[in-house]
Short mmCIF file of C-alpha atoms in Angstrom, two decimals:
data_model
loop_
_atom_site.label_atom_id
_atom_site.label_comp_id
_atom_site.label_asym_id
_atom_site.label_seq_id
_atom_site.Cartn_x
_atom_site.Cartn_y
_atom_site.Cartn_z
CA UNK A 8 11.00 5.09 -11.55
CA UNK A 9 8.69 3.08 -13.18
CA UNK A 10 7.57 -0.98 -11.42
CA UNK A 11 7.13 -4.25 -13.50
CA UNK A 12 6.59 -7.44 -12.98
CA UNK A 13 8.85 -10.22 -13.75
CA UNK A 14 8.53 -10.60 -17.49
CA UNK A 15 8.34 -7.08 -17.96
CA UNK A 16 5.15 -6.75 -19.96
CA UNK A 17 2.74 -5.11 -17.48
CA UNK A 18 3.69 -1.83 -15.28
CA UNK A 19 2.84 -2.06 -12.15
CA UNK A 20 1.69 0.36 -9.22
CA UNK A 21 3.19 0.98 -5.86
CA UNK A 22 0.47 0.49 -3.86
CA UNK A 23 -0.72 -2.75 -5.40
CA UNK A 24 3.22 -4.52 -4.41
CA UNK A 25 2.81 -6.84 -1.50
CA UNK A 26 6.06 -6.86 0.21
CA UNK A 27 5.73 -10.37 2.04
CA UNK A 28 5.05 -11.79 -1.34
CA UNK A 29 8.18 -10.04 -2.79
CA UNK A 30 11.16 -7.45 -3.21
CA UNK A 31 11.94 -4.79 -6.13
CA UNK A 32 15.02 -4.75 -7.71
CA UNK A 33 16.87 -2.97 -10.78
CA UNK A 34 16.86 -3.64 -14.30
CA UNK A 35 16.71 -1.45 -17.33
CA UNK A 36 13.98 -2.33 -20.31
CA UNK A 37 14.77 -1.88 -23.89
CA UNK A 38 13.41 1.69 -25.51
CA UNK A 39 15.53 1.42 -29.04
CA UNK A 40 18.22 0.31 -31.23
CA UNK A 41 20.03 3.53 -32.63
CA UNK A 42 22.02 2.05 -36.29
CA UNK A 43 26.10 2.69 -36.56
CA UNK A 44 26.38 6.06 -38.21
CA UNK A 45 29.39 6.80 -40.33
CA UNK A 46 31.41 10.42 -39.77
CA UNK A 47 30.16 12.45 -42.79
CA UNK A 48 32.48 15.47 -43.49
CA UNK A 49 31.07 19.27 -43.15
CA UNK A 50 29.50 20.73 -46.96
CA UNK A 51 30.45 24.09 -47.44
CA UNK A 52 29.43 26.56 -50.07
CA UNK A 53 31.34 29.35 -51.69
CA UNK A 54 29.86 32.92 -51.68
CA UNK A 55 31.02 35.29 -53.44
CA UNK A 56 30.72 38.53 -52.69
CA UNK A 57 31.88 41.89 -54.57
CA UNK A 58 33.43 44.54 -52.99
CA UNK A 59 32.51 48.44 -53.24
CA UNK A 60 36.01 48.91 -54.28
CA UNK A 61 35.95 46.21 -57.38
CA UNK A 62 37.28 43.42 -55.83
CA UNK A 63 36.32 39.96 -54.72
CA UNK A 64 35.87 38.07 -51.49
CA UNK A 65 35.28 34.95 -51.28
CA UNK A 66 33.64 33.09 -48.18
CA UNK A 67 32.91 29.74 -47.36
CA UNK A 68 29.32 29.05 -45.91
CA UNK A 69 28.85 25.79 -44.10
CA UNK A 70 25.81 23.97 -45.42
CA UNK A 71 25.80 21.14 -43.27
CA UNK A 72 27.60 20.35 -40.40
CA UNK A 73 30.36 17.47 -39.63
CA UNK A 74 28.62 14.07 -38.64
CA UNK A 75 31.05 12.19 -36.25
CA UNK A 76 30.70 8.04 -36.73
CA UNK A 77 29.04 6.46 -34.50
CA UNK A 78 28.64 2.73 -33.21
CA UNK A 79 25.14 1.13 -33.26
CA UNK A 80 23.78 1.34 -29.75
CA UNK A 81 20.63 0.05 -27.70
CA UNK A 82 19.10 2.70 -25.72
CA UNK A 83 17.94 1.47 -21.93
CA UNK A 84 15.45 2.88 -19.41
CA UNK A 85 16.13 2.16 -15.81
CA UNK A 86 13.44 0.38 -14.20
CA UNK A 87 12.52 -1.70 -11.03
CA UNK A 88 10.88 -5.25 -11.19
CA UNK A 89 8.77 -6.79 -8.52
CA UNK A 90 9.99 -10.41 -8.01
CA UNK A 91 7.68 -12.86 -6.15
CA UNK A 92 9.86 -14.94 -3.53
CA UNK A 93 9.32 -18.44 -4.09
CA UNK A 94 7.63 -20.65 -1.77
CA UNK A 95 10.50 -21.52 -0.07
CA UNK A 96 12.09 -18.06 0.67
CA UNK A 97 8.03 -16.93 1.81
CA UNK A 98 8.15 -19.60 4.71
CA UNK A 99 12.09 -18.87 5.32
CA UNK A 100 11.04 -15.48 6.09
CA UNK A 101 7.94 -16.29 7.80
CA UNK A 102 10.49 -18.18 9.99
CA UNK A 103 12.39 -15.13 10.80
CA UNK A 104 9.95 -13.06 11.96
CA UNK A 105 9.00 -15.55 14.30
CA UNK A 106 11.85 -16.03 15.55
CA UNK A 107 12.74 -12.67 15.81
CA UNK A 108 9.18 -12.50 17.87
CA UNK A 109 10.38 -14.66 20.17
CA UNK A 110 13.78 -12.97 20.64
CA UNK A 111 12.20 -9.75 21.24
CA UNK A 112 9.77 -11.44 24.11
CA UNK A 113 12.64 -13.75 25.68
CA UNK A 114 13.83 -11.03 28.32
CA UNK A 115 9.76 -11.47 29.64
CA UNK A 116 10.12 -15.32 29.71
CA UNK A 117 12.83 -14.77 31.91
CA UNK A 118 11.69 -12.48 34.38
CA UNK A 119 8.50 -15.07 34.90
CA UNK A 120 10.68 -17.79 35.25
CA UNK A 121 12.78 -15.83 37.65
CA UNK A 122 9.41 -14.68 39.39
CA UNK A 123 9.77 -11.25 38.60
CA UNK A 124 6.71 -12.11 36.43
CA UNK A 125 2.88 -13.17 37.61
CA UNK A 126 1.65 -16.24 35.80
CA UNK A 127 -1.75 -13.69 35.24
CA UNK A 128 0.77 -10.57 33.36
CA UNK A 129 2.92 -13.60 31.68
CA UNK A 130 -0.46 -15.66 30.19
CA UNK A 131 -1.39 -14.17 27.16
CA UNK A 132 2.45 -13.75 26.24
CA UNK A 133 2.74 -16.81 26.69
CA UNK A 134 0.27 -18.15 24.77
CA UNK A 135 1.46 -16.20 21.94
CA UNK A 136 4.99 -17.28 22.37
CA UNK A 137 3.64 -20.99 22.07
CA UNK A 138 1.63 -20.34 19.02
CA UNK A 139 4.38 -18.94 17.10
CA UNK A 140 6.81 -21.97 18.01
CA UNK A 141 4.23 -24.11 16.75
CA UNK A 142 4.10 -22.13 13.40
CA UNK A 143 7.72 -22.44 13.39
CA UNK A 144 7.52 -26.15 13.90
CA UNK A 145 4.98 -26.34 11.52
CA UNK A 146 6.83 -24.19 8.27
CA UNK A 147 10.17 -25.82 9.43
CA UNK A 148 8.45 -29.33 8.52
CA UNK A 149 6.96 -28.61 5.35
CA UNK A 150 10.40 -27.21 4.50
CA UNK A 151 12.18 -30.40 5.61
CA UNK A 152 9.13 -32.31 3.68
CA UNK A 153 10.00 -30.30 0.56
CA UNK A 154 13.78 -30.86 0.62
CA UNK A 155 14.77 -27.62 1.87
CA UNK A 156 16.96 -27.42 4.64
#
């Protein structure tokens, strides 16, 4: 299925999509407008055709075919298109992870804070653990600064 950006005027490739920046979704893009048809009724021609024995048969030949009516229509291709996330949404996200990070680590937090833990195998976690609460801090701010709660 083919990728485009946002206004739909330039395809894009897989591989070039930064998914931290933004998501796919589905749309269709315009191919052509087919015109209302109205039903036009089968043409037949007569042949006739004489028999060995003197007489006639007559048989009808179809010349064109029935045309059924049909509505005017706008033919669609399915497509994807990469949306950016805005600002907003990027640090939201950013957010999450974090958080997530921190989740994932918690269950070491507590077994150094129930001992179970040296301060030397617990350092560098924690470290890390403090950095990303300080990111958090830090894109939860310029949210609130923004208006964004």
């Amino acid at each position: 299925m083919k990728i485009y950006n946002q206004d739909k005027t330039q395809e894009l490739n897989r591989q070039e999509l930064d998914f931290e920046k933004g998501y796919l979704k589905h749309d269709k893009l315009f191919v052509a407008h087919h015109d209302a048809t109205e039903a036009i009724a089968a043409v037949y021609e007569d042949r006739i055709v004489e028999e060995e024995s003197g007489g006639i048969s007559i048989y009808k030949d179809l010349v064109t075919p029935a045309v059924e009516a049909k509505e005017a229509w706008d033919e669609y291709e399915e497509i994807q298109v990469y949306v950016l996330f805005s600002e907003q949404e990027v640090s939201e996200r950013k957010i999450a992870k974090l958080k997530a990070k921190l989740r994932e680590t918690d269950y070491q937090a507590i077994k150094f804070s129930e001992g179970e833990m040296s301060l030397e195998d617990y350092a560098e976690l924690k470290e890390k653990r403090a950095a990303w609460r300080q990111k958090i801090n830090e894109l939860e701010e310029v949210l609130y600064e923004n208006g964004h709660n």
